[in-house]
XYZ file of N, CA, C and O in Angstrom:
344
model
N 16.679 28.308 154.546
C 17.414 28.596 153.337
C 17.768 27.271 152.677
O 18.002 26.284 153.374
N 17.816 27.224 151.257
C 17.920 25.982 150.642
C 19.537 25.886 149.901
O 20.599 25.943 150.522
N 19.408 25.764 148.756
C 20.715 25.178 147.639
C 20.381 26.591 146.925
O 19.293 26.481 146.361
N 20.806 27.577 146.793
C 21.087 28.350 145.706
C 21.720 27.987 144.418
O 22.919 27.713 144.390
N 20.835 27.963 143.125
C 21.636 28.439 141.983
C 21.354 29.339 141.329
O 20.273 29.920 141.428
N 22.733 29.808 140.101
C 22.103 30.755 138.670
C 22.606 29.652 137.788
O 23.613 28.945 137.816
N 21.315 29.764 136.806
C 21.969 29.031 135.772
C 22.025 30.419 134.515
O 21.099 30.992 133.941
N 23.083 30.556 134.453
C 23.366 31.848 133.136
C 23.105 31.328 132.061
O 23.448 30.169 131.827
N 22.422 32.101 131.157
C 22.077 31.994 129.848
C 21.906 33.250 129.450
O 21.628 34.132 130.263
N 22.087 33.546 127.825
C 21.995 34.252 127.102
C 20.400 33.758 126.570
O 20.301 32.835 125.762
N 19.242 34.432 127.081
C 18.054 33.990 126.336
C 17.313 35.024 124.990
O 17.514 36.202 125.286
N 16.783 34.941 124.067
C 16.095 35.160 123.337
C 14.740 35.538 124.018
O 14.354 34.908 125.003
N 13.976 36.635 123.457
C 12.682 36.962 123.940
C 12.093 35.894 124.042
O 11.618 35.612 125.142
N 11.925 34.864 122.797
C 10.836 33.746 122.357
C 11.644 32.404 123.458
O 10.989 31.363 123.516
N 12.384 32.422 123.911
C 13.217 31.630 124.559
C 12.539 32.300 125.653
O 11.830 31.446 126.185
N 12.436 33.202 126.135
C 11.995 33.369 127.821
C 10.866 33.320 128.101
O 10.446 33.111 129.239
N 9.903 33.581 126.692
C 8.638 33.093 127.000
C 7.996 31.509 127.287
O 6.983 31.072 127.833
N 9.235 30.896 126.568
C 8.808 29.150 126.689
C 9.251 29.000 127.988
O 8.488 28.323 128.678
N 10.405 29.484 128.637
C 10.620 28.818 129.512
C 9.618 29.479 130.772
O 9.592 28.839 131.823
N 8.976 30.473 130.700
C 8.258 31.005 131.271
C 6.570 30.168 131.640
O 5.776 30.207 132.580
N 6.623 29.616 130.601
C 5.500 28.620 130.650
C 5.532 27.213 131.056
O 4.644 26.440 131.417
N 7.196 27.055 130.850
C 7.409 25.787 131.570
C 7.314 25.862 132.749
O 6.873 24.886 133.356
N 7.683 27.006 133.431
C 7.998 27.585 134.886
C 6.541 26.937 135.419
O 6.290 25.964 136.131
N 5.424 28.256 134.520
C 4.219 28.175 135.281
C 3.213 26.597 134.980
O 2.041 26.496 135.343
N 4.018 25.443 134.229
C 3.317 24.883 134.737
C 3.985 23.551 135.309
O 3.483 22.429 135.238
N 5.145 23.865 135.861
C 6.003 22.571 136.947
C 4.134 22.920 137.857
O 3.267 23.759 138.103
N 4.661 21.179 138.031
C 3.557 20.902 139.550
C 3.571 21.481 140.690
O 4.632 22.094 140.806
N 3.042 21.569 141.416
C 3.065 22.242 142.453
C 2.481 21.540 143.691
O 1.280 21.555 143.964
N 3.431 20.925 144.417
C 3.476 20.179 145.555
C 2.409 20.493 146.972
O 2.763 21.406 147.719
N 1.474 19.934 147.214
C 0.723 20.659 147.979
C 1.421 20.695 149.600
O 1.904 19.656 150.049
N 1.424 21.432 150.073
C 2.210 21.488 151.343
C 1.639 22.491 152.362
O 1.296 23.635 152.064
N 1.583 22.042 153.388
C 1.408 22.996 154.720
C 1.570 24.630 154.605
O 2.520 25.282 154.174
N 0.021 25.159 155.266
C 0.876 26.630 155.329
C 1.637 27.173 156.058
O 1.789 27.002 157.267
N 2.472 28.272 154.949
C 4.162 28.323 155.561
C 4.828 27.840 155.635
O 5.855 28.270 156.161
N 4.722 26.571 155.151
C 6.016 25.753 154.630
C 6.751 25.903 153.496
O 6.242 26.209 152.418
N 7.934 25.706 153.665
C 8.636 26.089 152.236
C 8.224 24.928 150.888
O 7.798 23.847 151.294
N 8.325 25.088 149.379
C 8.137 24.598 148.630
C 9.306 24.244 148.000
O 10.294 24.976 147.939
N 9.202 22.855 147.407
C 10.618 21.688 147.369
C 11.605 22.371 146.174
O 12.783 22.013 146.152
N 11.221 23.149 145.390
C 11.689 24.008 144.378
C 11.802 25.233 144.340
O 10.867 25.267 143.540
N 12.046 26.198 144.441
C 11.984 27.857 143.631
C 12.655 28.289 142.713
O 13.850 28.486 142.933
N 12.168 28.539 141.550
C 12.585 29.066 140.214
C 11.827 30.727 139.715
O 10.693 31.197 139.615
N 13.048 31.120 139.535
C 12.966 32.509 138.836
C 13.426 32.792 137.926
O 14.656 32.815 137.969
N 12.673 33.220 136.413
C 13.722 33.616 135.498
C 13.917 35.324 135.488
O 13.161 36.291 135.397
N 15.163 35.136 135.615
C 15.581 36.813 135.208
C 16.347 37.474 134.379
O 16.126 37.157 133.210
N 17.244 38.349 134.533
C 17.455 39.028 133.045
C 19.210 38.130 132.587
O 19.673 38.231 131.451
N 19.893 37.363 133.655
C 20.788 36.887 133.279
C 20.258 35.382 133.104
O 21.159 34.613 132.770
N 19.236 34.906 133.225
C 18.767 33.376 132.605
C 17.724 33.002 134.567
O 17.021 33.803 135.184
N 18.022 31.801 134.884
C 17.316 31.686 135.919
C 18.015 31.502 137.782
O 19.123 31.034 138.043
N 17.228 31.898 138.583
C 17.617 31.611 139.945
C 16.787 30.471 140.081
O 15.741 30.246 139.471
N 17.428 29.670 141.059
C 16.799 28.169 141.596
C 17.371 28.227 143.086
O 18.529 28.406 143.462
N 16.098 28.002 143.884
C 16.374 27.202 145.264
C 15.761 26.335 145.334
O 14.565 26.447 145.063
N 16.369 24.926 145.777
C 16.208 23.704 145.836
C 16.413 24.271 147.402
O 17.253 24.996 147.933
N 14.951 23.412 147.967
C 15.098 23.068 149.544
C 15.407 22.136 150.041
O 15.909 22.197 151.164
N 15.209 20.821 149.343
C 15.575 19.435 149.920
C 16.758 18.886 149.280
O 17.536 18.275 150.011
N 17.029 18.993 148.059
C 18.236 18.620 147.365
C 19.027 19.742 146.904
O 18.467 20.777 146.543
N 21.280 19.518 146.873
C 22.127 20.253 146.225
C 21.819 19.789 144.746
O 22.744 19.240 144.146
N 20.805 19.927 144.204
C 21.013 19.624 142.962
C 19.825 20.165 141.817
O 18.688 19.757 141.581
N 20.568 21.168 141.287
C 20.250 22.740 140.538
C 18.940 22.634 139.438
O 18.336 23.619 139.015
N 18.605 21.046 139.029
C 17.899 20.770 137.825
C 16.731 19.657 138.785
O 15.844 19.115 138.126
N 16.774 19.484 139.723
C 15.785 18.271 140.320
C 14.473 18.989 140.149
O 14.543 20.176 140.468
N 13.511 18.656 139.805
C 12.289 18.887 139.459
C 12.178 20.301 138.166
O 11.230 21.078 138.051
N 13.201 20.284 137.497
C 12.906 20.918 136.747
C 13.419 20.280 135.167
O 14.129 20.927 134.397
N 12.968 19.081 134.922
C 13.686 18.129 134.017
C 13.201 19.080 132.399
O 14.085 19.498 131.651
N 11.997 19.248 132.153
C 11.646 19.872 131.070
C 11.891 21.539 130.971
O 11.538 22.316 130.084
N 12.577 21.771 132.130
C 13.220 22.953 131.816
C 14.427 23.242 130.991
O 14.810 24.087 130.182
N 14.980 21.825 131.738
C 16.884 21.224 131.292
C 16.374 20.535 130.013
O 17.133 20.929 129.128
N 15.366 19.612 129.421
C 15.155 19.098 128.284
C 15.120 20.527 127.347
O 15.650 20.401 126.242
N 14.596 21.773 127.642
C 14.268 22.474 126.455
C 15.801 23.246 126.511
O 16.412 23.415 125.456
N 16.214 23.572 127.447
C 17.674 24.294 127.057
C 18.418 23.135 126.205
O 19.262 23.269 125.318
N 18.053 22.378 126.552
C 19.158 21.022 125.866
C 18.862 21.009 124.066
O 19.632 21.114 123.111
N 17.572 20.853 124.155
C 17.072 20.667 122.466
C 17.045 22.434 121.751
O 16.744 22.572 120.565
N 17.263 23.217 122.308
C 17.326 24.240 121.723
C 18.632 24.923 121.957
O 18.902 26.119 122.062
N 19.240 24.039 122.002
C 21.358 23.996 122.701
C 21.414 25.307 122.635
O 21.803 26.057 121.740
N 20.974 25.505 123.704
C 20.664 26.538 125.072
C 22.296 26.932 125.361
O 22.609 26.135 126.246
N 23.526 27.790 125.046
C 24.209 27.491 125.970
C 23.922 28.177 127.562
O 23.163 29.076 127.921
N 24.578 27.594 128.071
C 24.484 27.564 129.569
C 25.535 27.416 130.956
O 26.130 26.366 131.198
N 25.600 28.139 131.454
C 26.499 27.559 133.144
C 25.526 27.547 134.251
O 24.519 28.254 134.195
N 25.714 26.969 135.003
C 25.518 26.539 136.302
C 26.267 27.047 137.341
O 27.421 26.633 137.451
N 25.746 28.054 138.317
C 27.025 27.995 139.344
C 26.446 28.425 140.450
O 25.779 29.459 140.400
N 26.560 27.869 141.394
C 26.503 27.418 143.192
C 26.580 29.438 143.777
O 27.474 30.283 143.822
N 24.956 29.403 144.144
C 24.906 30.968 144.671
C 26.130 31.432 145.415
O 26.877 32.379 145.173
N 26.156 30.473 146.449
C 26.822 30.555 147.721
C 28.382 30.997 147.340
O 29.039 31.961 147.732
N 28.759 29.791 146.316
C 30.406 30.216 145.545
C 30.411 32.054 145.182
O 31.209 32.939 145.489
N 29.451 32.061 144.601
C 29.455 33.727 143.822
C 29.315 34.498 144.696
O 29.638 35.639 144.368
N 28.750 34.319 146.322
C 28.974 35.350 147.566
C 29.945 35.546 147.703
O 30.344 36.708 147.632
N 30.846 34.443 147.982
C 31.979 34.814 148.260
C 33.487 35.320 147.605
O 34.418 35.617 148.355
């Protein structure tokens, strides 16, 4: 198990399709089979899920994800899966 986040957003159709394409084309780390992968991103109907496996930190390899919410002042929160379990 890694770093859980949601980052909440209010997205636009045309907004979920960009970021949808940003999604599909982050790099993709070649790694062992069955090994976990250094990122996981999902967008869903409240904005996106992220597990970070190696780093607590919600935006690491996803810089042009955070550049396009930024230039299209995206608003946005951030908040720690684990906090919202409990």
């Amino acid at each position: 198990m890694g770093f859980e986040f949601r980052i909440m957003a209010s997205l636009a159709q045309g907004q979920r399709q960009h970021i949808a394409q940003l999604i599909a084309a982050l790099p993709q780390a070649p790694r062992a089979p069955g090994a976990m992968p250094d990122t996981d991103v999902l967008l869903t109907d409240t904005g996106l899920y992220v597990c970070q496996y190696l780093r607590p930190e919600p935006w690491h390899g996803l810089e042009a994800v955070r550049d396009y919410f930024k230039a299209a002042t995206i608003a946005h929160s951030v908040h720690d899966a684990e906090d919202e379990a409990m």
